[in-house]
Coordinates of C-alpha atoms and ligand atoms in Angstrom, one line a residue:
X22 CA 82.9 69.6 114.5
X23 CA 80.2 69.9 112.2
X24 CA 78.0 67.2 114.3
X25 CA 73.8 68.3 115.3
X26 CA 73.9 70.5 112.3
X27 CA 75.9 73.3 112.6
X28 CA 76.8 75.9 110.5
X29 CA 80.8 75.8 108.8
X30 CA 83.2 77.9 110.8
X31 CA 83.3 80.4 108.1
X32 CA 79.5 80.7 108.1
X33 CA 79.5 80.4 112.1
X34 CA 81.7 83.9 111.8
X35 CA 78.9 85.2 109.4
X36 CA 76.2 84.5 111.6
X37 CA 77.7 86.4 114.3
X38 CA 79.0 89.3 112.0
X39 CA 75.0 89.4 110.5
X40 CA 74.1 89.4 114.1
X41 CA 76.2 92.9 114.8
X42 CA 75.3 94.6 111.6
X43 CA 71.3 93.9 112.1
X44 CA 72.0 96.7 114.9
X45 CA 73.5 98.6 112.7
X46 CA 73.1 101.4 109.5
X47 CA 75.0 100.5 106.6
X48 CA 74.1 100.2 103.0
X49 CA 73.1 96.8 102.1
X50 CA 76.2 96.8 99.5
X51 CA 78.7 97.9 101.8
X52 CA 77.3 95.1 104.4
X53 CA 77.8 92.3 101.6
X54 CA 81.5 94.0 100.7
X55 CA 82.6 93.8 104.4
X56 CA 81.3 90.4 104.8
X57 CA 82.7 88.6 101.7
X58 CA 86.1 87.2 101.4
X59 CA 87.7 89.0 98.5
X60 CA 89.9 85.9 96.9
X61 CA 91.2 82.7 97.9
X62 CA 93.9 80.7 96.2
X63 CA 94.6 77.1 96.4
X64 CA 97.9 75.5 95.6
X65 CA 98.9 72.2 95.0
X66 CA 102.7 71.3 94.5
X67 CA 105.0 67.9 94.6
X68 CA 107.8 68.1 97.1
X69 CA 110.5 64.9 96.2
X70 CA 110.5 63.3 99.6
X71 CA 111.6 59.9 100.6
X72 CA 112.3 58.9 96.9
X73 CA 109.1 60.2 95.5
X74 CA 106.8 62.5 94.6
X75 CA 104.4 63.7 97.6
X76 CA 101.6 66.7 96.6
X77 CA 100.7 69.5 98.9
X78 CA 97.4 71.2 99.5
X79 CA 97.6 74.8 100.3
X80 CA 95.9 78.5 100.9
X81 CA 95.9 81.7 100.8
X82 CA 93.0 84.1 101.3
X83 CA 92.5 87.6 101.4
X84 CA 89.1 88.9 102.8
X85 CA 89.4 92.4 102.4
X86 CA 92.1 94.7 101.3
X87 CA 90.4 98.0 102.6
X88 CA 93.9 98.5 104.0
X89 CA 97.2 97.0 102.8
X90 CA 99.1 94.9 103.0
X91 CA 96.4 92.1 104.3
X92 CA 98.0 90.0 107.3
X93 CA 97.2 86.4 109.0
X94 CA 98.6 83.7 110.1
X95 CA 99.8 80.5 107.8
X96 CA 98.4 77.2 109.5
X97 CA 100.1 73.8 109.3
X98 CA 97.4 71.4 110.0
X99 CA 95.6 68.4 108.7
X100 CA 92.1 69.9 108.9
X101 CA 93.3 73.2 106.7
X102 CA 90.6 73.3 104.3
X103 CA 89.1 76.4 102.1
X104 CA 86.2 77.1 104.3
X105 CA 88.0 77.8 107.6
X106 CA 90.8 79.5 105.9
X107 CA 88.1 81.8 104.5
X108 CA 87.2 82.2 108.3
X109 CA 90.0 82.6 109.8
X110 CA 90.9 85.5 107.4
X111 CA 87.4 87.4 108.0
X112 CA 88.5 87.0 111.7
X113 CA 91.6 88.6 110.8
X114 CA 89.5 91.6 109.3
X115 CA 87.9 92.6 112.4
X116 CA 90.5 91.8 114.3
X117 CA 93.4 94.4 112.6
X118 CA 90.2 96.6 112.7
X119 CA 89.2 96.3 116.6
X120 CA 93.3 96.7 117.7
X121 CA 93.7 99.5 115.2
X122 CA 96.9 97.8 112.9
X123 CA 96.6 99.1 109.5
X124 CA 96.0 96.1 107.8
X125 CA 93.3 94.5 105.7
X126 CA 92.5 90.3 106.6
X127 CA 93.5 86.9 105.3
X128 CA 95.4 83.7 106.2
X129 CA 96.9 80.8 105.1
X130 CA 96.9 77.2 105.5
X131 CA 98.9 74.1 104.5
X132 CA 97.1 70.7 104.7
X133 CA 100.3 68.7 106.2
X134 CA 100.6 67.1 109.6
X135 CA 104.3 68.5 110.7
X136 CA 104.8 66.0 113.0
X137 CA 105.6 63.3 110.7
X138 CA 108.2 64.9 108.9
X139 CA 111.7 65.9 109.7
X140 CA 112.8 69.4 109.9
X141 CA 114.7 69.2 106.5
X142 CA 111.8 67.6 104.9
X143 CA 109.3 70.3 106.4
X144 CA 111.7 73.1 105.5
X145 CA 111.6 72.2 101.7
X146 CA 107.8 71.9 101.9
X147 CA 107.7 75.0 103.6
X148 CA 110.1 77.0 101.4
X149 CA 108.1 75.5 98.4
X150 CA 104.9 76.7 99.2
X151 CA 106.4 80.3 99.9
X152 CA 107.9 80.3 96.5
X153 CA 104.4 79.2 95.1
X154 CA 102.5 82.2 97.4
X155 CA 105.5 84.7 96.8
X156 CA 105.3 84.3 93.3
X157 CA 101.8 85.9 93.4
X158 CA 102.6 88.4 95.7
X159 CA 100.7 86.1 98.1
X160 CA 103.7 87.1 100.6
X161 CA 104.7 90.5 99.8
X162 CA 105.9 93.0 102.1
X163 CA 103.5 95.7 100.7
X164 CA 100.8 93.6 99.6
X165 CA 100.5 90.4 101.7
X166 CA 102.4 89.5 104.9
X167 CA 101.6 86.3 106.9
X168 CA 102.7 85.2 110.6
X169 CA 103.0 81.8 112.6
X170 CA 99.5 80.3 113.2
X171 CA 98.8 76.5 114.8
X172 CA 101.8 73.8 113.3
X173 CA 104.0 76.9 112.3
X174 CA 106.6 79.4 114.5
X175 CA 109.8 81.3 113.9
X176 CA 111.6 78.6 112.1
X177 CA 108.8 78.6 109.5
X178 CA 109.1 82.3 109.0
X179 CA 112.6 82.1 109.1
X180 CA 112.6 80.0 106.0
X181 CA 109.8 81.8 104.1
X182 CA 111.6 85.2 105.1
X183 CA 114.5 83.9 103.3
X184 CA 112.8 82.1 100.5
X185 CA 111.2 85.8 100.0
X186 CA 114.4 87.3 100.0
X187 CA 116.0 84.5 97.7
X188 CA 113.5 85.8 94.7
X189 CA 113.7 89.2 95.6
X190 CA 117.6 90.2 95.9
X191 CA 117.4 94.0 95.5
X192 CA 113.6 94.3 98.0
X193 CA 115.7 96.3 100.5
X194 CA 112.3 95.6 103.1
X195 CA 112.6 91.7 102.1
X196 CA 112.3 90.9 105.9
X197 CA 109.1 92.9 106.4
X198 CA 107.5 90.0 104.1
X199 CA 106.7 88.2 107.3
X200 CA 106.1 88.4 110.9
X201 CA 106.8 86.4 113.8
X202 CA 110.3 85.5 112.6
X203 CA 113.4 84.9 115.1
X204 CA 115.6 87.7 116.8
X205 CA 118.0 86.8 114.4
X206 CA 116.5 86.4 111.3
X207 CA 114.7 90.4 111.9
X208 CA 112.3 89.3 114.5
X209 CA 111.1 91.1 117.5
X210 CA 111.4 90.8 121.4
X211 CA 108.4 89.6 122.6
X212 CA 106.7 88.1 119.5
X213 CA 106.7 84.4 120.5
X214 CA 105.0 85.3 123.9
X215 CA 102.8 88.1 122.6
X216 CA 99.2 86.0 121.6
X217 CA 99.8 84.9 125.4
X218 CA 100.5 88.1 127.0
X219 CA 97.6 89.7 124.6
X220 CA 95.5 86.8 126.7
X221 CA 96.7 88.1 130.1
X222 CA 96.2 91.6 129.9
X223 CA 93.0 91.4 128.0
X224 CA 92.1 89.5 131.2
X225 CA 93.8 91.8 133.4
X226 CA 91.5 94.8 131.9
X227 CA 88.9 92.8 131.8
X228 CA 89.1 92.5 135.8
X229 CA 89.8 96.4 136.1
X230 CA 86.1 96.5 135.5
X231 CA 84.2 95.3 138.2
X232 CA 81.3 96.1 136.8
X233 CA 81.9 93.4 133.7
X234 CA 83.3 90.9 136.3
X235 CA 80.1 91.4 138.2
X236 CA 78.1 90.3 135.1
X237 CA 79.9 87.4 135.0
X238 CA 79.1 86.5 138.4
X239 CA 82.7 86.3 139.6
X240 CA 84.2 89.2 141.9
X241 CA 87.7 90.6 142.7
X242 CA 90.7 90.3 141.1
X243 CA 93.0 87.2 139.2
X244 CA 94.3 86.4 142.2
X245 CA 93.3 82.4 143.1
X246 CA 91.0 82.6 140.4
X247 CA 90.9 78.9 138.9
X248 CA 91.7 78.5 135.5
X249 CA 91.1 75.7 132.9
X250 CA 93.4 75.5 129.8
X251 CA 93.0 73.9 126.3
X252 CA 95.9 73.6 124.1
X253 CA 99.2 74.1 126.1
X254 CA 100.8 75.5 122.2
X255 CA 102.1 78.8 121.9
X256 CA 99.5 80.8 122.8
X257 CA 98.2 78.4 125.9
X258 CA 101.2 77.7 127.5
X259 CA 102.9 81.5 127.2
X260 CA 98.7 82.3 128.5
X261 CA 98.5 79.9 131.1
X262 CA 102.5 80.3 132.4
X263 CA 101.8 84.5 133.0
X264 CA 98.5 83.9 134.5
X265 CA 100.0 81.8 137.5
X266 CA 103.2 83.2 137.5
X267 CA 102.7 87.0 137.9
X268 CA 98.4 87.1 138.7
X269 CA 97.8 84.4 141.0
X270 CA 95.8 82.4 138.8
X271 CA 95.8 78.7 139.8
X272 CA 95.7 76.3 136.6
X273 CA 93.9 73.6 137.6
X274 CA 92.7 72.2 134.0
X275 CA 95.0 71.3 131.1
X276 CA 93.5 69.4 127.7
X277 CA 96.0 68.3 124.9
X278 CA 95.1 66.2 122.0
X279 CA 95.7 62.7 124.1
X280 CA 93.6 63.6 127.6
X281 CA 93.4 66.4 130.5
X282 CA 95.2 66.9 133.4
X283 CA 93.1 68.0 136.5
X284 CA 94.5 69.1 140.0
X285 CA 92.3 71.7 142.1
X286 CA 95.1 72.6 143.8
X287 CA 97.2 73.9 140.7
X288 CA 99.6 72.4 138.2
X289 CA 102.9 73.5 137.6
X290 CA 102.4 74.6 133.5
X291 CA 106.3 74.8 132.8
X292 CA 106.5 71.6 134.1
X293 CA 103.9 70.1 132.2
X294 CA 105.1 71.7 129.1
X295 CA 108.1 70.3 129.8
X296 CA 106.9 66.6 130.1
X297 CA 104.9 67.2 127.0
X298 CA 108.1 68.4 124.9
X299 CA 110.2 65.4 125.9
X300 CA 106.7 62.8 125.8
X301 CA 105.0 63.8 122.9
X302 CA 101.3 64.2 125.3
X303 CA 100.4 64.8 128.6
X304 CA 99.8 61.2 129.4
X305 CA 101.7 59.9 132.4
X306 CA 102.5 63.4 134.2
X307 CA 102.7 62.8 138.1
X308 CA 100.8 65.1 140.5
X309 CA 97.6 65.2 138.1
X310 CA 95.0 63.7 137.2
X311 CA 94.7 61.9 134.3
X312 CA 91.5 61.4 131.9
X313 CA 91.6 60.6 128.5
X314 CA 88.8 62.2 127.5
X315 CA 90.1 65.5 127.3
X316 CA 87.2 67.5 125.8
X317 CA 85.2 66.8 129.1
X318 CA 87.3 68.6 131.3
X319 CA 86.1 71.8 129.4
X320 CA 82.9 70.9 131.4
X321 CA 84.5 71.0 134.4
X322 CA 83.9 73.7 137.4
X323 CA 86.3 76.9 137.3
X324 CA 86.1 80.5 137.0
X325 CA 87.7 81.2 133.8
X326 CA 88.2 78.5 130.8
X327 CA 90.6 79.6 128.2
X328 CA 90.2 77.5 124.5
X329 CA 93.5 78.3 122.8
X330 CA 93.8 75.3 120.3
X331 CA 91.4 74.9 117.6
X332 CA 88.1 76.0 116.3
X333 CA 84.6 74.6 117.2
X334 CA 85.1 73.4 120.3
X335 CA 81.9 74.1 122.2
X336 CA 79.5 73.4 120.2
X337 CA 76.0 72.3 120.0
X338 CA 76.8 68.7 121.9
X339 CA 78.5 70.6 125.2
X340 CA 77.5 73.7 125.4
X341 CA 74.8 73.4 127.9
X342 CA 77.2 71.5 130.2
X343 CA 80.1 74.2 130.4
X344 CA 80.8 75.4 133.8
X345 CA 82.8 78.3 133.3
X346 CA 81.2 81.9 133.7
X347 CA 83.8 83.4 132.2
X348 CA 85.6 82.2 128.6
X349 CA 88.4 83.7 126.6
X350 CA 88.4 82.8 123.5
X351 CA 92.5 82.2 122.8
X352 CA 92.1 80.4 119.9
X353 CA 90.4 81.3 116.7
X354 CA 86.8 80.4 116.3
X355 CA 86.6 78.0 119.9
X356 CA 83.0 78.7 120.1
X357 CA 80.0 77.8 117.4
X358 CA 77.2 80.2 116.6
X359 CA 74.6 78.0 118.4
X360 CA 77.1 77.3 121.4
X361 CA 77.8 81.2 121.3
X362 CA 73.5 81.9 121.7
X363 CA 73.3 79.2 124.4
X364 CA 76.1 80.3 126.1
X365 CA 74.7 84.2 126.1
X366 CA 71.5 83.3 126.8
X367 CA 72.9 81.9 130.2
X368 CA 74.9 84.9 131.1
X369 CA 78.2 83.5 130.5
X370 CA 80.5 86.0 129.5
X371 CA 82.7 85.4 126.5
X372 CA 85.8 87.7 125.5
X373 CA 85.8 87.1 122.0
X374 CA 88.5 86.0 119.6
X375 CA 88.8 88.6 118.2
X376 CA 90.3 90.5 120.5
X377 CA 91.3 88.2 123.2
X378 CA 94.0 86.8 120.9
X379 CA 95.0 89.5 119.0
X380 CA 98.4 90.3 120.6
X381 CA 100.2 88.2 118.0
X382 CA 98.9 91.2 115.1
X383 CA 99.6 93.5 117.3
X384 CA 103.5 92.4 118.0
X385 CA 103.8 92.0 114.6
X386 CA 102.6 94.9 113.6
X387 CA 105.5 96.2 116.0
X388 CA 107.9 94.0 113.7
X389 CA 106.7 95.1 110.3
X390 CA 107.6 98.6 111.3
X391 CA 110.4 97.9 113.0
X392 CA 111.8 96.0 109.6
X393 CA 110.7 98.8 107.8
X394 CA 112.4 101.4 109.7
X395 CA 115.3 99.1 109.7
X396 CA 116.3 99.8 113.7
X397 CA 115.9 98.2 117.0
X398 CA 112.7 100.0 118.9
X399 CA 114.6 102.1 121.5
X400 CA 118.2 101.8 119.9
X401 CA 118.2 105.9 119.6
X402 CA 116.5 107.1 123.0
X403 CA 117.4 104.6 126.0
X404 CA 120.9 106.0 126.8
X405 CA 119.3 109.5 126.5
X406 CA 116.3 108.9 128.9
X407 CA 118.8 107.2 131.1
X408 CA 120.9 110.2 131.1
X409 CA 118.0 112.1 131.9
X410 CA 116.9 110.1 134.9
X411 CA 120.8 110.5 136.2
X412 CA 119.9 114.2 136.7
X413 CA 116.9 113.3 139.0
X414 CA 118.4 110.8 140.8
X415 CA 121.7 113.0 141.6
X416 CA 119.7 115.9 142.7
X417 CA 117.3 113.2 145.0
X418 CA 121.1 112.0 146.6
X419 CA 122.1 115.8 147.0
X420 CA 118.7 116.1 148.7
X421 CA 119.7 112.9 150.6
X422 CA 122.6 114.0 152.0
X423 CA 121.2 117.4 153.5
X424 CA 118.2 115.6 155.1
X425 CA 120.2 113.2 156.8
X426 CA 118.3 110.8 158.7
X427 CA 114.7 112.7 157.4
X428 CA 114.4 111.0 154.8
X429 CA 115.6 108.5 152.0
X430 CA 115.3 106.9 148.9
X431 CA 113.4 103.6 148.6
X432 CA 115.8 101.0 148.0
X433 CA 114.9 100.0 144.8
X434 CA 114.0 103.2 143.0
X435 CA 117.3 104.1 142.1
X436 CA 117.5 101.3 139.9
X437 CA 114.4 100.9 138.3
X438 CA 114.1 104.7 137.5
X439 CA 117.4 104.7 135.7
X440 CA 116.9 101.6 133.6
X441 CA 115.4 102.9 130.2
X442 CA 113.2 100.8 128.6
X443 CA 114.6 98.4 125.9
X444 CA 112.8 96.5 122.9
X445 CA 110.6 94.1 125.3
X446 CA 109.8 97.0 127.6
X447 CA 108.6 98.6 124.9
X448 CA 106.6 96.1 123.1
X449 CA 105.0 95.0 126.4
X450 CA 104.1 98.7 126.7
X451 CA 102.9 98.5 123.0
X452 CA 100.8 95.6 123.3
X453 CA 99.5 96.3 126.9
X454 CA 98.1 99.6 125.6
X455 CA 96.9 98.6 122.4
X456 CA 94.4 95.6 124.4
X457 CA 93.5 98.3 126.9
X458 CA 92.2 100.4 124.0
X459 CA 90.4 98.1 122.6
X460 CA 88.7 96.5 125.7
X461 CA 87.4 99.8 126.3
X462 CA 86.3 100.5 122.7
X463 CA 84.1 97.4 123.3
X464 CA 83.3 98.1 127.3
X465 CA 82.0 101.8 125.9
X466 CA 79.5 99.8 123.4
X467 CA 78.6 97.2 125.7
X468 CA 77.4 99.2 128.3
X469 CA 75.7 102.4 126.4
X470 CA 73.7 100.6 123.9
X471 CA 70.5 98.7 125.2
X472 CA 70.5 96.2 122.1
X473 CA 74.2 95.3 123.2
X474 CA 74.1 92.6 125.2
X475 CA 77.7 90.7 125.0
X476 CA 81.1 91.8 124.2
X477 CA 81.5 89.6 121.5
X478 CA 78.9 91.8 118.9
X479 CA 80.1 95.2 120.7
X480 CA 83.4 94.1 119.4
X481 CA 81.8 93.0 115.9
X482 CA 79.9 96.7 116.2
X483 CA 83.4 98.5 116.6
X484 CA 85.5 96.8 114.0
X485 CA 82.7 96.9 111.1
X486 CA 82.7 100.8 111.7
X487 CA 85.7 100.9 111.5
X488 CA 86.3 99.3 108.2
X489 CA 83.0 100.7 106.8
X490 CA 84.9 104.3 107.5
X491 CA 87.6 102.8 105.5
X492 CA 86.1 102.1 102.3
X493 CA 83.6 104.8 102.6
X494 CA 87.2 106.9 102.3
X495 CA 88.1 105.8 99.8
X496 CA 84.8 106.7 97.8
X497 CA 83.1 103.1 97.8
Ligands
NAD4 P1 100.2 75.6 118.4 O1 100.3 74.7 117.3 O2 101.4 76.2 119.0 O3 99.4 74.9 119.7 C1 98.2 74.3 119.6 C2 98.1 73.3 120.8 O4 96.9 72.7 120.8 C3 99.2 72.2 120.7 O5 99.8 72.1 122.0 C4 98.4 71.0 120.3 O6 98.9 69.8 120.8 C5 97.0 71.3 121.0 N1 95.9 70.6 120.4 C6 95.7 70.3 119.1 N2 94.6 69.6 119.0 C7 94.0 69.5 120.2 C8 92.8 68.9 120.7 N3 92.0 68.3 119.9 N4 92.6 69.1 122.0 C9 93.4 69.7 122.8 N5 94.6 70.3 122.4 C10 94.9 70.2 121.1 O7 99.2 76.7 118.0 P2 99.0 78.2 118.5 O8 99.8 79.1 117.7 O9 99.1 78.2 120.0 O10 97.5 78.5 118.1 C11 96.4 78.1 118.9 C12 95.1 78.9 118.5 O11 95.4 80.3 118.7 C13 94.7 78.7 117.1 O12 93.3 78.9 117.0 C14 95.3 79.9 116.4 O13 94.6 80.3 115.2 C15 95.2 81.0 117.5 N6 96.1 82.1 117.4 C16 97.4 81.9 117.4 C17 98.3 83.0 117.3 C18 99.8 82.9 117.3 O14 100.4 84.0 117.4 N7 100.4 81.8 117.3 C19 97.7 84.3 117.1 C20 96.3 84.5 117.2 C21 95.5 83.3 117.3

């Protein structure tokens, strides 16, 4: 990505954190604390594969441990190098700081390309390089806790949660070492979908302003709003699927690693998640068209374009041509520093990283505390509330019956009043809150400070604050 002389992602992220703070009155110290990563660690390691030895490159990196234990993702990808994983924790900072999970920043990366190894073969990779971090406290329930991240999902932290608990037999909170695991491994309801649904709602509250939607030249609501996706991977797909299914949005852009599909009339994303499962790419999909240059479609007209694979995708080279008024950034990092100043400087509003994908912390978040607390969110109060509701509704039926033909009960409310809300409910209601509260954290700065201009530094503005209180606490 680095092509026309652009900065490293890691620098791209100081750029625009040097941006925020220039607006702001902090002690040149505590600047240079917040914005440098604290440590990184590389690995390397030999895994006996296919009768011999194959070595491993991988990372961990914590940018700031103002809170503990830090959190991130662990990437499996071939570009994982020391630079972006140096980013990718920074962004983690802000992020945990902008959603308001007690955590400090960092992430992990393994320079592998999954695909071309078998699941047995990738789980004794994977559990190797979790001994290799464990053993350093790298992955520590208290001290360090990674998630899934691109190449990586529950079966990955199935396998680390177990390698974790393998060296630590009597760490009653062994599951809390990582996030993002399956139901049944101490996983939560709603994690795998949570970056996604962070991506709708953010756009949802984005929309309940019209006064941001007017700035980026759009109007009204989701509804028929025409959507371009990149990266149909956890987060794009679970993105993507809500956005048509429950808003009205009409995807009518979808870029994967061989080619877009385009159809202004809308495609049909489980379908085309299907046909990428069973074909490896999008390539040969019917009811689309098909270009093979999948990084142009980004270019192409709609109202809203949502990056949600990889880092530095508009850039210097494309920048000027993108369409789209409106970006969420879904993925880590999708814009460049120079792409983000051309792209400002043009009115296009950007929801920034930062926030717009940070429903996977928040959900696991929700799971660290629910492995810590050691019950099910909801296990001790949904019979009671539903008890509780019986008393309304009984007294509404007695009511009911004396009216006669006055009045009535809508059809429906009977049962959705009694129905207490379950572990998804209540995640949903977690998350849904949590990216409400921090849209309007950034909104509030946006709009009452005149040297504000884009919701990308008023989010920079709140997060730095916020962990500038931090280590100011603790006497720094
Ligand atoms: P994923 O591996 O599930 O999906 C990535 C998708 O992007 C895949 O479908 C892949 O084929 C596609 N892709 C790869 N290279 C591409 C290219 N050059 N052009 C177009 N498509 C390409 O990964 P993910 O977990 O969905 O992560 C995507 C982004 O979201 C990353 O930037 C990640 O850091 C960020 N993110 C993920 C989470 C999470 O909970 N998984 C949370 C926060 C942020």
């Amino acid at each position: 990505m680095n092509q026309r002389n652009e900065p490293t992602f890691r620098e791209s992220v100081d750029l625009m954190f040097n941006r925020a703070v220039a607006l702001m009155d902090l002690p040149p110290g505590l600047e240079e604390k917040i914005r440098v990563c604290n440590a990184t660690y590389t690995v390397r390691f030999g895994v006996r594969l296919r009768g011999q030895i194959q070595t491993f490159t991988g990372y961990r990196s914590v940018h700031s441990e103002h809170m503990e234990p830090v959190k991130g993702g662990i990437r499996f990808a071939m570009g994982v190098n020391q630079d972006e994983v140096e980013a990718l924790a920074a962004l983690m900072t802000y992020k945990c700081a902008l959603v308001e999970t007690p955590f400090g920043g960092s992430k992990g990366g393994l320079r592998i390309d999954p695909r071309q190894y078998d699941e047995h073969e990738l789980e004794q990779i994977t559990r190797r390089f979790a001994y290799e971090l464990a053993k350093r406290d790298l992955i520590n329930p208290s001290q360090n806790v990674p998630a899934p991240d691109m190449g990586t999902g529950e079966r990955e932290m199935a396998w680390i949660a177990d390698q974790y608990a393998r060296m630590n037999t009597t760490d009653i909170n062994a599951r809390a070492c990582v996030t993002g695991k399956p139901l049944n491994a101490g996983g939560i309801a709603g994690r795998v979908e949570a970056t996604g649904r962070g991506v709708q709602y953010a756009l949802r509250e984005f929309f309940r302003h019209p006064e941001d939607v007017a700035r980026s030249g759009l109007s009204g609501s989701l509804d028929g709003k025409r959507v371009i996706v990149q990266g149909l991977g956890n987060v794009g797909y679970h993105a993507a699927k809500f956005l048509a299914e429950e808003d009205g949005a009409i995807i009518t852009g979808i870029i994967e690693r061989d080619g877009a599909l385009f159809n202004p009339n809308g495609l049909d994303v489980e379908a085309v998640f299907n046909w990428i499962r069973g074909r490896g790419g999008v390539t040969g999909f019917p009811d689309a068209a098909h270009t093979a240059e999948g990084a142009a479609v980004l270019e192409e007209e709609c109202d809203i374009l949502i990056p949600a694979a990889l880092e530095g995708v508009i850039n210097l080279n494309n920048a000027e041509r993108i369409k789209a008024p409106l970006i969420i950034e879904a993925a880590n990092g999708p814009i460049t520093a120079g792409a983000d100043d051309i792209l400002r400087a043009r009115g296009t509003v950007i929801i920034p990283d930062m926030y717009a994908n940070a429903g996977g912390v928040t959900v696991s978040y929700f799971e660290w505390v629910k492995n810590l607390s050691h019950i099910r969110f909801g296990r001790m109060q949904r019979r009671q509330e539903e008890a509780r509701h019986q008393l309304v509704v009984d007294e509404l039926e007695r009511l009911d019956r004396y009216l006669g033909d006055a009045w009535s009960m809508s059809p429906d409310f009977k049962k959705k009043y009694l129905r207490g809300a379950g572990e998804l409910e209540l995640v949903r209601s977690g998350l849904d809150d949590t990216m409400r509260t921090a849209y309007q954290s950034m909104h509030e700065v946006w709009h009452e400070r005149d040297d504000v201009d884009d919701l990308r530094t008023a989010a920079y503005l709140v997060s730095i604050n916020k962990v500038a209180a931090s280590y100011r606490a603790k006497g720094l």
